[in-house]
């Protein structure tokens, strides 16, 4: 069964500091990995995704993530955090389109607080 | 309207009420999903519709009843809910391919309906 672990429930960083959010996954086949962000009162917005190729993936809002198969990790990074990045971040592992598995499995999320 | 919209954004209902949540996607997708988001828990997939047919029902109580009249609209009918059903209900859509080349399936989410059951 597929699963996603986000070890950090809550992270606080200062504005301008670098950020790394951790994600570990368990998946029997080729993993398709996603990071979503949820601002207060909003739905989930896709930041980036990975399924093959370059293991460093660029996303929106200046975020990037690195896939490390040996560590079963897909950590999200940003070199300089802005106050508007305060939100909850979800890592997910999902199916491939057209397959019989429809399930997108999410981690419990990491809440990011940004101090001025 | 663009993307995935949901109405109402907030809903308060008593345990004996009947209400419906509505989702509409403007992305031309052929699959739609209902998720439940409760505090401190991962998103829970409730229902999946692909090409307007329900393909997955993750053992959701019968007090939740989905309806997908066409590929753009999805409803969640609610009746005799319990206080523990209070949560954020998220709708999502995606484009499923017929098969063959493997590409990741990206789901696009609406803003959700915040439901409070009293």
PDB file of C-alpha atoms in Angstrom:
ATOM      1  CA  UNK A   1       0.000   0.000   0.000  1.00  0.00           C
ATOM      2  CA  UNK A   2       1.188   3.473  -0.747  1.00  0.00           C
ATOM      3  CA  UNK A   3       1.869   5.884   2.099  1.00  0.00           C
ATOM      4  CA  UNK A   4       3.367   9.306   2.668  1.00  0.00           C
ATOM      5  CA  UNK A   5       5.062  10.601   5.795  1.00  0.00           C
ATOM      6  CA  UNK A   6       5.685  14.239   6.538  1.00  0.00           C
ATOM      7  CA  UNK A   7       7.720  14.133   9.744  1.00  0.00           C
ATOM      8  CA  UNK A   8       7.306  17.808  10.630  1.00  0.00           C
ATOM      9  CA  UNK A   9       3.853  18.878  11.731  1.00  0.00           C
ATOM     10  CA  UNK A  10       4.788  22.546  12.142  1.00  0.00           C
ATOM     11  CA  UNK A  11       7.802  24.556  11.025  1.00  0.00           C
ATOM     12  CA  UNK A  12       8.558  28.195  11.769  1.00  0.00           C
ATOM     13  CA  UNK A  13      11.075  30.161   9.738  1.00  0.00           C
ATOM     14  CA  UNK A  14      11.997  33.802   9.456  1.00  0.00           C
ATOM     15  CA  UNK A  15      11.217  35.706   6.308  1.00  0.00           C
ATOM     16  CA  UNK A  16      14.170  35.489   3.949  1.00  0.00           C
ATOM     17  CA  UNK A  17      15.459  32.253   5.445  1.00  0.00           C
ATOM     18  CA  UNK A  18      15.737  29.044   3.484  1.00  0.00           C
ATOM     19  CA  UNK A  19      13.168  26.299   3.820  1.00  0.00           C
ATOM     20  CA  UNK A  20      13.133  22.529   3.498  1.00  0.00           C
ATOM     21  CA  UNK A  21      10.020  20.456   4.082  1.00  0.00           C
ATOM     22  CA  UNK A  22      10.506  16.735   4.334  1.00  0.00           C
ATOM     23  CA  UNK A  23       8.513  14.008   2.648  1.00  0.00           C
ATOM     24  CA  UNK A  24       9.079  10.256   2.650  1.00  0.00           C
ATOM     25  CA  UNK A  25       6.975   7.856   0.650  1.00  0.00           C
ATOM     26  CA  UNK A  26       6.287   4.190   0.292  1.00  0.00           C
ATOM     27  CA  UNK A  27       5.074   3.006  -3.085  1.00  0.00           C
ATOM     28  CA  UNK A  28       5.373  -0.327  -4.816  1.00  0.00           C
ATOM     29  CA  UNK A  29       5.912   0.946  -8.321  1.00  0.00           C
ATOM     30  CA  UNK A  30       7.341   4.015  -9.984  1.00  0.00           C
ATOM     31  CA  UNK A  31       6.276   6.869  -7.728  1.00  0.00           C
ATOM     32  CA  UNK A  32       4.468   9.866  -9.043  1.00  0.00           C
ATOM     33  CA  UNK A  33       5.055  12.578  -6.465  1.00  0.00           C
ATOM     34  CA  UNK A  34       3.373  15.882  -5.853  1.00  0.00           C
ATOM     35  CA  UNK A  35       3.562  18.844  -3.552  1.00  0.00           C
ATOM     36  CA  UNK A  36       0.430  20.858  -2.927  1.00  0.00           C
ATOM     37  CA  UNK A  37      -0.030  24.019  -0.879  1.00  0.00           C
ATOM     38  CA  UNK A  38      -3.167  25.057   0.975  1.00  0.00           C
ATOM     39  CA  UNK A  39      -3.555  28.635   2.111  1.00  0.00           C
ATOM     40  CA  UNK A  40      -5.990  29.336   4.953  1.00  0.00           C
ATOM     41  CA  UNK A  41      -9.570  28.830   3.832  1.00  0.00           C
ATOM     42  CA  UNK A  42      -8.526  27.664   0.400  1.00  0.00           C
ATOM     43  CA  UNK A  43      -8.303  24.454  -1.544  1.00  0.00           C
ATOM     44  CA  UNK A  44      -5.108  22.749  -2.591  1.00  0.00           C
ATOM     45  CA  UNK A  45      -2.892  24.258  -5.262  1.00  0.00           C
ATOM     46  CA  UNK A  46      -0.320  22.186  -7.119  1.00  0.00           C
ATOM     47  CA  UNK A  47       3.251  23.415  -6.561  1.00  0.00           C
ATOM     48  CA  UNK A  48       5.139  20.808  -8.560  1.00  0.00           C
ATOM     49  CA  UNK A  49       5.205  17.165  -9.560  1.00  0.00           C
ATOM     50  CA  UNK A  50       7.705  14.480 -10.469  1.00  0.00           C
ATOM     51  CA  UNK A  51       7.430  11.263 -12.397  1.00  0.00           C
ATOM     52  CA  UNK A  52      10.638  10.801 -14.370  1.00  0.00           C
ATOM     53  CA  UNK A  53      13.704  12.541 -15.699  1.00  0.00           C
ATOM     54  CA  UNK A  54      15.676  15.158 -13.837  1.00  0.00           C
ATOM     55  CA  UNK A  55      15.384  14.475 -10.125  1.00  0.00           C
ATOM     56  CA  UNK A  56      15.351  18.183  -9.310  1.00  0.00           C
ATOM     57  CA  UNK A  57      11.963  19.595 -10.171  1.00  0.00           C
ATOM     58  CA  UNK A  58      11.097  23.270 -10.398  1.00  0.00           C
ATOM     59  CA  UNK A  59       7.671  24.490  -9.433  1.00  0.00           C
ATOM     60  CA  UNK A  60       5.679  27.648  -9.035  1.00  0.00           C
ATOM     61  CA  UNK A  61       6.385  30.407  -6.517  1.00  0.00           C
ATOM     62  CA  UNK A  62      10.121  29.648  -6.492  1.00  0.00           C
ATOM     63  CA  UNK A  63       9.797  26.171  -4.995  1.00  0.00           C
ATOM     64  CA  UNK A  64      11.787  23.134  -6.013  1.00  0.00           C
ATOM     65  CA  UNK A  65      11.867  19.529  -4.892  1.00  0.00           C
ATOM     66  CA  UNK A  66      14.435  16.783  -5.202  1.00  0.00           C
ATOM     67  CA  UNK A  67      13.558  13.133  -5.700  1.00  0.00           C
ATOM     68  CA  UNK A  68      15.961  10.735  -4.021  1.00  0.00           C
ATOM     69  CA  UNK A  69      15.028   7.156  -4.764  1.00  0.00           C
ATOM     70  CA  UNK A  70      17.622   5.704  -2.393  1.00  0.00           C
ATOM     71  CA  UNK A  71      16.072   7.607   0.503  1.00  0.00           C
ATOM     72  CA  UNK A  72      12.455   7.374  -0.689  1.00  0.00           C
ATOM     73  CA  UNK A  73      12.266  11.104  -0.236  1.00  0.00           C
ATOM     74  CA  UNK A  74      10.868  14.072  -2.107  1.00  0.00           C
ATOM     75  CA  UNK A  75      11.789  17.126  -0.056  1.00  0.00           C
ATOM     76  CA  UNK A  76      10.510  20.577  -0.922  1.00  0.00           C
ATOM     77  CA  UNK A  77      12.864  23.550  -0.786  1.00  0.00           C
ATOM     78  CA  UNK A  78      12.854  27.281  -1.233  1.00  0.00           C
ATOM     79  CA  UNK A  79      15.986  29.427  -0.901  1.00  0.00           C
ATOM     80  CA  UNK A  80      14.255  32.494   0.552  1.00  0.00           C
ATOM     81  CA  UNK A  81      10.837  32.351   2.167  1.00  0.00           C
ATOM     82  CA  UNK A  82       8.297  35.160   1.817  1.00  0.00           C
ATOM     83  CA  UNK A  83       5.564  35.955   4.329  1.00  0.00           C
ATOM     84  CA  UNK A  84       2.985  34.898   1.734  1.00  0.00           C
ATOM     85  CA  UNK A  85       4.392  31.352   1.821  1.00  0.00           C
ATOM     86  CA  UNK A  86       2.755  30.772   5.198  1.00  0.00           C
ATOM     87  CA  UNK A  87       0.378  27.890   4.522  1.00  0.00           C
ATOM     88  CA  UNK A  88       0.034  24.160   4.903  1.00  0.00           C
ATOM     89  CA  UNK A  89       2.031  21.965   2.559  1.00  0.00           C
ATOM     90  CA  UNK A  90       1.044  18.486   1.514  1.00  0.00           C
ATOM     91  CA  UNK A  91       3.149  15.839  -0.141  1.00  0.00           C
ATOM     92  CA  UNK A  92       1.299  13.197  -2.136  1.00  0.00           C
ATOM     93  CA  UNK A  93       2.013  10.054  -4.107  1.00  0.00           C
ATOM     94  CA  UNK A  94      -0.345   9.182  -6.872  1.00  0.00           C
ATOM     95  CA  UNK A  95      -1.342   6.934  -9.703  1.00  0.00           C
ATOM     96  CA  UNK A  96      -0.593   7.212 -13.361  1.00  0.00           C
ATOM     97  CA  UNK A  97      -3.339   8.384 -15.633  1.00  0.00           C
ATOM     98  CA  UNK A  98      -5.342   5.561 -17.196  1.00  0.00           C
ATOM     99  CA  UNK A  99      -4.440   3.018 -14.554  1.00  0.00           C
ATOM    100  CA  UNK A 100      -6.862   1.241 -12.284  1.00  0.00           C
ATOM    101  CA  UNK A 101      -5.538   2.972  -9.170  1.00  0.00           C
ATOM    102  CA  UNK A 102      -7.271   6.277  -8.670  1.00  0.00           C
ATOM    103  CA  UNK A 103      -5.967   7.006  -5.238  1.00  0.00           C
ATOM    104  CA  UNK A 104      -3.831  10.056  -4.531  1.00  0.00           C
ATOM    105  CA  UNK A 105      -2.357   9.446  -1.071  1.00  0.00           C
ATOM    106  CA  UNK A 106      -1.520  12.497   0.997  1.00  0.00           C
ATOM    107  CA  UNK A 107       0.681  13.086   3.977  1.00  0.00           C
ATOM    108  CA  UNK A 108      -0.778  14.792   7.031  1.00  0.00           C
ATOM    109  CA  UNK A 109       0.727  18.090   6.022  1.00  0.00           C
ATOM    110  CA  UNK A 110       3.305  20.521   7.383  1.00  0.00           C
ATOM    111  CA  UNK A 111       2.124  23.882   8.626  1.00  0.00           C
ATOM    112  CA  UNK A 112       4.567  26.653   7.786  1.00  0.00           C
ATOM    113  CA  UNK A 113       4.664  29.817   9.875  1.00  0.00           C
ATOM    114  CA  UNK A 114       6.774  32.726   8.636  1.00  0.00           C
ATOM    115  CA  UNK A 115       8.039  35.261  11.152  1.00  0.00           C
ATOM    116  CA  UNK A 116       8.714  38.824   9.990  1.00  0.00           C
TER     117      UNK A 116
ATOM    118  CA  UNK B   1     -15.334  30.880 -13.987  1.00  0.00           C
ATOM    119  CA  UNK B   2     -12.119  28.944 -14.186  1.00  0.00           C
ATOM    120  CA  UNK B   3     -10.747  25.846 -12.544  1.00  0.00           C
ATOM    121  CA  UNK B   4     -12.864  24.027  -9.998  1.00  0.00           C
ATOM    122  CA  UNK B   5     -15.598  25.843  -8.102  1.00  0.00           C
ATOM    123  CA  UNK B   6     -17.568  24.698  -5.084  1.00  0.00           C
ATOM    124  CA  UNK B   7     -20.726  25.989  -3.481  1.00  0.00           C
ATOM    125  CA  UNK B   8     -21.544  26.807  -0.823  1.00  0.00           C
ATOM    126  CA  UNK B   9     -18.228  27.759   0.724  1.00  0.00           C
ATOM    127  CA  UNK B  10     -19.621  27.419   4.233  1.00  0.00           C
ATOM    128  CA  UNK B  11     -22.541  25.360   5.515  1.00  0.00           C
ATOM    129  CA  UNK B  12     -24.018  24.868   8.955  1.00  0.00           C
ATOM    130  CA  UNK B  13     -26.627  22.171   9.309  1.00  0.00           C
ATOM    131  CA  UNK B  14     -28.436  20.245  11.960  1.00  0.00           C
ATOM    132  CA  UNK B  15     -28.293  16.489  12.187  1.00  0.00           C
ATOM    133  CA  UNK B  16     -31.788  16.113  10.719  1.00  0.00           C
ATOM    134  CA  UNK B  17     -31.249  18.426   7.760  1.00  0.00           C
ATOM    135  CA  UNK B  18     -30.736  17.497   4.134  1.00  0.00           C
ATOM    136  CA  UNK B  19     -28.336  19.571   2.108  1.00  0.00           C
ATOM    137  CA  UNK B  20     -26.215  19.250  -1.017  1.00  0.00           C
ATOM    138  CA  UNK B  21     -22.731  20.347  -1.918  1.00  0.00           C
ATOM    139  CA  UNK B  22     -22.031  21.307  -5.508  1.00  0.00           C
ATOM    140  CA  UNK B  23     -18.844  21.135  -7.499  1.00  0.00           C
ATOM    141  CA  UNK B  24     -18.254  22.321 -11.039  1.00  0.00           C
ATOM    142  CA  UNK B  25     -15.094  21.960 -13.073  1.00  0.00           C
ATOM    143  CA  UNK B  26     -14.300  24.170 -16.054  1.00  0.00           C
ATOM    144  CA  UNK B  27     -11.198  22.266 -17.155  1.00  0.00           C
ATOM    145  CA  UNK B  28     -12.739  19.763 -19.546  1.00  0.00           C
ATOM    146  CA  UNK B  29     -11.718  16.865 -17.322  1.00  0.00           C
ATOM    147  CA  UNK B  30     -13.375  13.451 -17.281  1.00  0.00           C
ATOM    148  CA  UNK B  31     -12.888  12.434 -13.649  1.00  0.00           C
ATOM    149  CA  UNK B  32     -14.070  14.054 -10.436  1.00  0.00           C
ATOM    150  CA  UNK B  33     -13.427  13.334  -6.782  1.00  0.00           C
ATOM    151  CA  UNK B  34     -14.769  14.102  -3.318  1.00  0.00           C
ATOM    152  CA  UNK B  35     -12.316  14.317  -0.440  1.00  0.00           C
ATOM    153  CA  UNK B  36     -12.865  14.917   3.260  1.00  0.00           C
ATOM    154  CA  UNK B  37     -10.291  16.966   5.138  1.00  0.00           C
ATOM    155  CA  UNK B  38     -10.464  16.760   8.913  1.00  0.00           C
ATOM    156  CA  UNK B  39      -8.090  18.420  11.327  1.00  0.00           C
ATOM    157  CA  UNK B  40      -4.875  16.491  11.994  1.00  0.00           C
ATOM    158  CA  UNK B  41      -5.764  13.765   9.482  1.00  0.00           C
ATOM    159  CA  UNK B  42      -4.669  13.176   5.895  1.00  0.00           C
ATOM    160  CA  UNK B  43      -7.121  13.895   3.140  1.00  0.00           C
ATOM    161  CA  UNK B  44      -9.550  11.036   2.784  1.00  0.00           C
ATOM    162  CA  UNK B  45     -10.771  10.048  -0.645  1.00  0.00           C
ATOM    163  CA  UNK B  46     -14.527   9.516  -0.506  1.00  0.00           C
ATOM    164  CA  UNK B  47     -15.733   9.027  -4.054  1.00  0.00           C
ATOM    165  CA  UNK B  48     -14.330   8.876  -7.547  1.00  0.00           C
ATOM    166  CA  UNK B  49     -16.266   9.316 -10.755  1.00  0.00           C
ATOM    167  CA  UNK B  50     -14.625   8.587 -14.068  1.00  0.00           C
ATOM    168  CA  UNK B  51     -16.574   9.275 -17.232  1.00  0.00           C
ATOM    169  CA  UNK B  52     -19.599   9.875 -14.993  1.00  0.00           C
ATOM    170  CA  UNK B  53     -19.490   6.365 -13.532  1.00  0.00           C
ATOM    171  CA  UNK B  54     -18.654   5.826  -9.904  1.00  0.00           C
ATOM    172  CA  UNK B  55     -15.514   3.765  -9.786  1.00  0.00           C
ATOM    173  CA  UNK B  56     -14.515   3.971  -6.164  1.00  0.00           C
ATOM    174  CA  UNK B  57     -16.361   4.367  -2.896  1.00  0.00           C
ATOM    175  CA  UNK B  58     -14.057   4.137   0.057  1.00  0.00           C
ATOM    176  CA  UNK B  59     -16.543   2.686   2.520  1.00  0.00           C
ATOM    177  CA  UNK B  60     -18.219   6.001   3.061  1.00  0.00           C
ATOM    178  CA  UNK B  61     -21.361   5.987   5.242  1.00  0.00           C
ATOM    179  CA  UNK B  62     -24.613   6.012   3.336  1.00  0.00           C
ATOM    180  CA  UNK B  63     -25.539   9.381   4.794  1.00  0.00           C
ATOM    181  CA  UNK B  64     -23.248  10.732   2.070  1.00  0.00           C
ATOM    182  CA  UNK B  65     -24.659  10.231  -1.411  1.00  0.00           C
ATOM    183  CA  UNK B  66     -22.774  11.398  -4.505  1.00  0.00           C
ATOM    184  CA  UNK B  67     -24.252  12.293  -7.852  1.00  0.00           C
ATOM    185  CA  UNK B  68     -22.468  13.024 -11.106  1.00  0.00           C
ATOM    186  CA  UNK B  69     -24.988  14.068 -13.772  1.00  0.00           C
ATOM    187  CA  UNK B  70     -22.300  14.971 -16.319  1.00  0.00           C
ATOM    188  CA  UNK B  71     -18.551  15.305 -16.559  1.00  0.00           C
ATOM    189  CA  UNK B  72     -18.579  18.912 -15.340  1.00  0.00           C
ATOM    190  CA  UNK B  73     -20.763  18.627 -12.261  1.00  0.00           C
ATOM    191  CA  UNK B  74     -20.538  16.666  -9.059  1.00  0.00           C
ATOM    192  CA  UNK B  75     -22.833  16.762  -6.058  1.00  0.00           C
ATOM    193  CA  UNK B  76     -22.608  15.407  -2.561  1.00  0.00           C
ATOM    194  CA  UNK B  77     -26.007  14.954  -0.945  1.00  0.00           C
ATOM    195  CA  UNK B  78     -25.986  15.005   2.824  1.00  0.00           C
ATOM    196  CA  UNK B  79     -28.636  13.698   5.205  1.00  0.00           C
ATOM    197  CA  UNK B  80     -28.777  12.866   8.909  1.00  0.00           C
ATOM    198  CA  UNK B  81     -25.151  13.755   9.407  1.00  0.00           C
ATOM    199  CA  UNK B  82     -23.250  13.442  12.656  1.00  0.00           C
ATOM    200  CA  UNK B  83     -21.113  16.079  14.379  1.00  0.00           C
ATOM    201  CA  UNK B  84     -17.982  14.105  13.467  1.00  0.00           C
ATOM    202  CA  UNK B  85     -18.812  14.742   9.821  1.00  0.00           C
ATOM    203  CA  UNK B  86     -17.860  18.385  10.319  1.00  0.00           C
ATOM    204  CA  UNK B  87     -14.887  18.973   8.016  1.00  0.00           C
ATOM    205  CA  UNK B  88     -13.705  20.650   4.850  1.00  0.00           C
ATOM    206  CA  UNK B  89     -15.054  18.834   1.807  1.00  0.00           C
ATOM    207  CA  UNK B  90     -12.888  19.206  -1.238  1.00  0.00           C
ATOM    208  CA  UNK B  91     -13.766  18.469  -4.815  1.00  0.00           C
ATOM    209  CA  UNK B  92     -11.118  17.732  -7.418  1.00  0.00           C
ATOM    210  CA  UNK B  93     -10.979  16.883 -11.081  1.00  0.00           C
ATOM    211  CA  UNK B  94      -8.456  15.317 -13.413  1.00  0.00           C
ATOM    212  CA  UNK B  95      -8.054  14.119 -16.961  1.00  0.00           C
ATOM    213  CA  UNK B  96      -7.723  10.372 -17.200  1.00  0.00           C
ATOM    214  CA  UNK B  97      -6.179   8.953 -20.314  1.00  0.00           C
ATOM    215  CA  UNK B  98      -7.396   5.799 -21.991  1.00  0.00           C
ATOM    216  CA  UNK B  99      -4.205   3.934 -21.183  1.00  0.00           C
ATOM    217  CA  UNK B 100      -0.881   3.282 -22.799  1.00  0.00           C
ATOM    218  CA  UNK B 101       1.787   5.835 -21.994  1.00  0.00           C
ATOM    219  CA  UNK B 102       2.205   6.407 -18.302  1.00  0.00           C
ATOM    220  CA  UNK B 103       1.909  10.004 -17.237  1.00  0.00           C
ATOM    221  CA  UNK B 104       1.176  11.230 -13.741  1.00  0.00           C
ATOM    222  CA  UNK B 105      -2.366  12.166 -13.037  1.00  0.00           C
ATOM    223  CA  UNK B 106      -2.671  15.653 -11.644  1.00  0.00           C
ATOM    224  CA  UNK B 107      -5.749  16.488  -9.651  1.00  0.00           C
ATOM    225  CA  UNK B 108      -6.976  20.063  -9.478  1.00  0.00           C
ATOM    226  CA  UNK B 109      -8.844  21.090  -6.367  1.00  0.00           C
ATOM    227  CA  UNK B 110     -11.638  23.460  -5.592  1.00  0.00           C
ATOM    228  CA  UNK B 111     -11.620  25.768  -2.561  1.00  0.00           C
ATOM    229  CA  UNK B 112     -13.764  23.423  -0.511  1.00  0.00           C
ATOM    230  CA  UNK B 113     -16.961  23.643   1.512  1.00  0.00           C
ATOM    231  CA  UNK B 114     -16.502  24.103   5.239  1.00  0.00           C
ATOM    232  CA  UNK B 115     -19.249  22.029   6.861  1.00  0.00           C
ATOM    233  CA  UNK B 116     -20.324  22.280  10.463  1.00  0.00           C
ATOM    234  CA  UNK B 117     -22.854  19.780  11.775  1.00  0.00           C
ATOM    235  CA  UNK B 118     -24.601  20.783  14.981  1.00  0.00           C
TER     236      UNK B 118
END
